[in-house]
PDB file of C-alpha atoms in Angstrom:
ATOM      1  CA  UNK A   9       3.932 -19.481  -9.229  1.00  0.00           C
ATOM      2  CA  UNK A  10       0.396 -18.574  -6.734  1.00  0.00           C
ATOM      3  CA  UNK A  11      -0.938 -15.192  -6.733  1.00  0.00           C
ATOM      4  CA  UNK A  12      -1.728 -13.294  -3.860  1.00  0.00           C
ATOM      5  CA  UNK A  13      -4.066 -10.712  -2.602  1.00  0.00           C
ATOM      6  CA  UNK A  14      -2.618  -8.280  -0.441  1.00  0.00           C
ATOM      7  CA  UNK A  15      -4.149  -5.676   1.723  1.00  0.00           C
ATOM      8  CA  UNK A  16      -2.102  -2.780   2.727  1.00  0.00           C
ATOM      9  CA  UNK A  17      -2.320   0.128   5.313  1.00  0.00           C
ATOM     10  CA  UNK A  18      -0.090   2.821   5.036  1.00  0.00           C
ATOM     11  CA  UNK A  19       0.381   5.623   8.035  1.00  0.00           C
ATOM     12  CA  UNK A  20       1.969   8.778   8.924  1.00  0.00           C
ATOM     13  CA  UNK A  21       2.297   9.628   5.030  1.00  0.00           C
ATOM     14  CA  UNK A  22       2.602  13.329   4.737  1.00  0.00           C
ATOM     15  CA  UNK A  23       0.669  14.458   1.835  1.00  0.00           C
ATOM     16  CA  UNK A  24       0.568  17.291  -0.112  1.00  0.00           C
ATOM     17  CA  UNK A  25      -3.364  19.144   0.080  1.00  0.00           C
ATOM     18  CA  UNK A  26      -4.703  22.097  -1.024  1.00  0.00           C
ATOM     19  CA  UNK A  27      -1.200  23.993  -0.438  1.00  0.00           C
ATOM     20  CA  UNK A  28      -0.509  22.501   3.199  1.00  0.00           C
ATOM     21  CA  UNK A  29       0.489  19.576   4.310  1.00  0.00           C
ATOM     22  CA  UNK A  30      -1.422  16.645   6.173  1.00  0.00           C
ATOM     23  CA  UNK A  31      -0.323  13.727   7.699  1.00  0.00           C
ATOM     24  CA  UNK A  32      -2.639  10.847   5.896  1.00  0.00           C
ATOM     25  CA  UNK A  33      -3.336   6.815   6.247  1.00  0.00           C
ATOM     26  CA  UNK A  34      -4.396   5.296   3.688  1.00  0.00           C
ATOM     27  CA  UNK A  35      -5.583   1.203   2.843  1.00  0.00           C
ATOM     28  CA  UNK A  36      -4.657  -0.238  -0.857  1.00  0.00           C
ATOM     29  CA  UNK A  37      -4.491  -3.389  -1.938  1.00  0.00           C
ATOM     30  CA  UNK A  38      -2.330  -5.117  -3.986  1.00  0.00           C
ATOM     31  CA  UNK A  39      -2.227  -8.399  -6.577  1.00  0.00           C
ATOM     32  CA  UNK A  40       0.822 -10.073  -6.979  1.00  0.00           C
ATOM     33  CA  UNK A  41       2.497 -13.122  -7.994  1.00  0.00           C
ATOM     34  CA  UNK A  42       4.859 -14.766  -5.790  1.00  0.00           C
ATOM     35  CA  UNK A  43       6.203 -18.050  -4.552  1.00  0.00           C
ATOM     36  CA  UNK A  44       5.311 -17.613  -0.923  1.00  0.00           C
ATOM     37  CA  UNK A  45       3.340 -15.391   2.145  1.00  0.00           C
ATOM     38  CA  UNK A  46       6.072 -13.172   2.112  1.00  0.00           C
ATOM     39  CA  UNK A  47       7.434 -13.076  -0.979  1.00  0.00           C
ATOM     40  CA  UNK A  48       4.006 -11.619  -1.562  1.00  0.00           C
ATOM     41  CA  UNK A  49       3.923  -9.433   1.279  1.00  0.00           C
ATOM     42  CA  UNK A  50       7.671  -7.623   0.132  1.00  0.00           C
ATOM     43  CA  UNK A  51       6.454  -7.355  -3.374  1.00  0.00           C
ATOM     44  CA  UNK A  52       3.194  -5.466  -2.505  1.00  0.00           C
ATOM     45  CA  UNK A  53       4.991  -3.412  -0.297  1.00  0.00           C
ATOM     46  CA  UNK A  54       7.623  -2.664  -3.281  1.00  0.00           C
ATOM     47  CA  UNK A  55       5.050  -1.363  -5.327  1.00  0.00           C
ATOM     48  CA  UNK A  56       3.606   1.534  -3.134  1.00  0.00           C
ATOM     49  CA  UNK A  57       7.335   2.207  -2.340  1.00  0.00           C
ATOM     50  CA  UNK A  58       7.912   2.590  -6.159  1.00  0.00           C
ATOM     51  CA  UNK A  59       4.280   4.802  -6.812  1.00  0.00           C
ATOM     52  CA  UNK A  60       5.208   7.360  -8.566  1.00  0.00           C
ATOM     53  CA  UNK A  61       2.003   8.796  -8.181  1.00  0.00           C
ATOM     54  CA  UNK A  62       2.085   8.391  -4.497  1.00  0.00           C
ATOM     55  CA  UNK A  63       5.893  10.065  -4.161  1.00  0.00           C
ATOM     56  CA  UNK A  64       4.467  12.587  -6.414  1.00  0.00           C
ATOM     57  CA  UNK A  65       1.883  14.199  -3.330  1.00  0.00           C
ATOM     58  CA  UNK A  66       3.808  13.412  -0.303  1.00  0.00           C
ATOM     59  CA  UNK A  67       6.111  16.557   0.941  1.00  0.00           C
ATOM     60  CA  UNK A  68       9.570  15.202   1.062  1.00  0.00           C
ATOM     61  CA  UNK A  69      10.625  17.952   3.662  1.00  0.00           C
ATOM     62  CA  UNK A  70       8.252  16.597   6.524  1.00  0.00           C
ATOM     63  CA  UNK A  71       9.800  14.936   9.000  1.00  0.00           C
ATOM     64  CA  UNK A  72       7.277  12.144   9.434  1.00  0.00           C
ATOM     65  CA  UNK A  73       8.033   8.670   9.260  1.00  0.00           C
ATOM     66  CA  UNK A  74       5.466   6.638   6.933  1.00  0.00           C
ATOM     67  CA  UNK A  75       4.781   2.952   7.904  1.00  0.00           C
ATOM     68  CA  UNK A  76       3.320   0.234   5.479  1.00  0.00           C
ATOM     69  CA  UNK A  77       1.163  -2.492   6.926  1.00  0.00           C
ATOM     70  CA  UNK A  78      -0.279  -6.236   6.060  1.00  0.00           C
ATOM     71  CA  UNK A  79      -3.348  -5.926   6.856  1.00  0.00           C
ATOM     72  CA  UNK A  80      -4.102  -9.412   5.660  1.00  0.00           C
ATOM     73  CA  UNK A  81      -3.308 -11.849   2.548  1.00  0.00           C
ATOM     74  CA  UNK A  82      -5.303 -14.457   0.566  1.00  0.00           C
ATOM     75  CA  UNK A  83      -4.207 -16.581  -1.702  1.00  0.00           C
ATOM     76  CA  UNK A  84      -5.567 -15.772  -5.542  1.00  0.00           C
ATOM     77  CA  UNK A  85      -7.809 -18.298  -8.117  1.00  0.00           C
ATOM     78  CA  UNK A  86      -5.209 -18.976 -11.182  1.00  0.00           C
ATOM     79  CA  UNK A  87      -7.416 -16.933 -13.070  1.00  0.00           C
ATOM     80  CA  UNK A  88      -7.587 -13.875 -11.239  1.00  0.00           C
ATOM     81  CA  UNK A  89      -6.171 -10.763 -12.626  1.00  0.00           C
ATOM     82  CA  UNK A  90      -3.313  -8.684 -11.097  1.00  0.00           C
ATOM     83  CA  UNK A  91      -4.747  -5.506 -11.749  1.00  0.00           C
ATOM     84  CA  UNK A  92      -4.240  -3.253  -8.987  1.00  0.00           C
ATOM     85  CA  UNK A  93      -4.482   0.467  -8.564  1.00  0.00           C
ATOM     86  CA  UNK A  94      -5.830   3.248  -6.109  1.00  0.00           C
ATOM     87  CA  UNK A  95      -6.176   4.402  -2.810  1.00  0.00           C
ATOM     88  CA  UNK A  96      -8.279   5.106  -0.382  1.00  0.00           C
ATOM     89  CA  UNK A  97      -7.094   7.685   1.911  1.00  0.00           C
ATOM     90  CA  UNK A  98      -8.205   8.455   5.518  1.00  0.00           C
ATOM     91  CA  UNK A  99      -6.409  11.347   8.046  1.00  0.00           C
ATOM     92  CA  UNK A 100      -4.388  10.738  10.866  1.00  0.00           C
ATOM     93  CA  UNK A 101      -5.654  11.117  14.057  1.00  0.00           C
ATOM     94  CA  UNK A 102      -3.313  14.053  16.205  1.00  0.00           C
ATOM     95  CA  UNK A 103      -2.345  12.907  19.568  1.00  0.00           C
TER      96      UNK A 103
END
């Protein structure tokens, strides 16, 4: 089964920091095994939606609507490892 590297962007995540809530975005890469690129995208997004460490930092009382977008997807070589952790956060711009 092919392996894929999926770059995702999250937007409008209400993250609790220093006693207040800020709308944050992030980039993260998830590596998954999947039959197709579409399946790889869905699996990668599911890992974000089920990430307990991310969920625990979110303000559940916020009315923000977090979104996750696929930026790119690349098929990996058969020997590539599937480890994928971490996020690069950035503040959302006020509009």
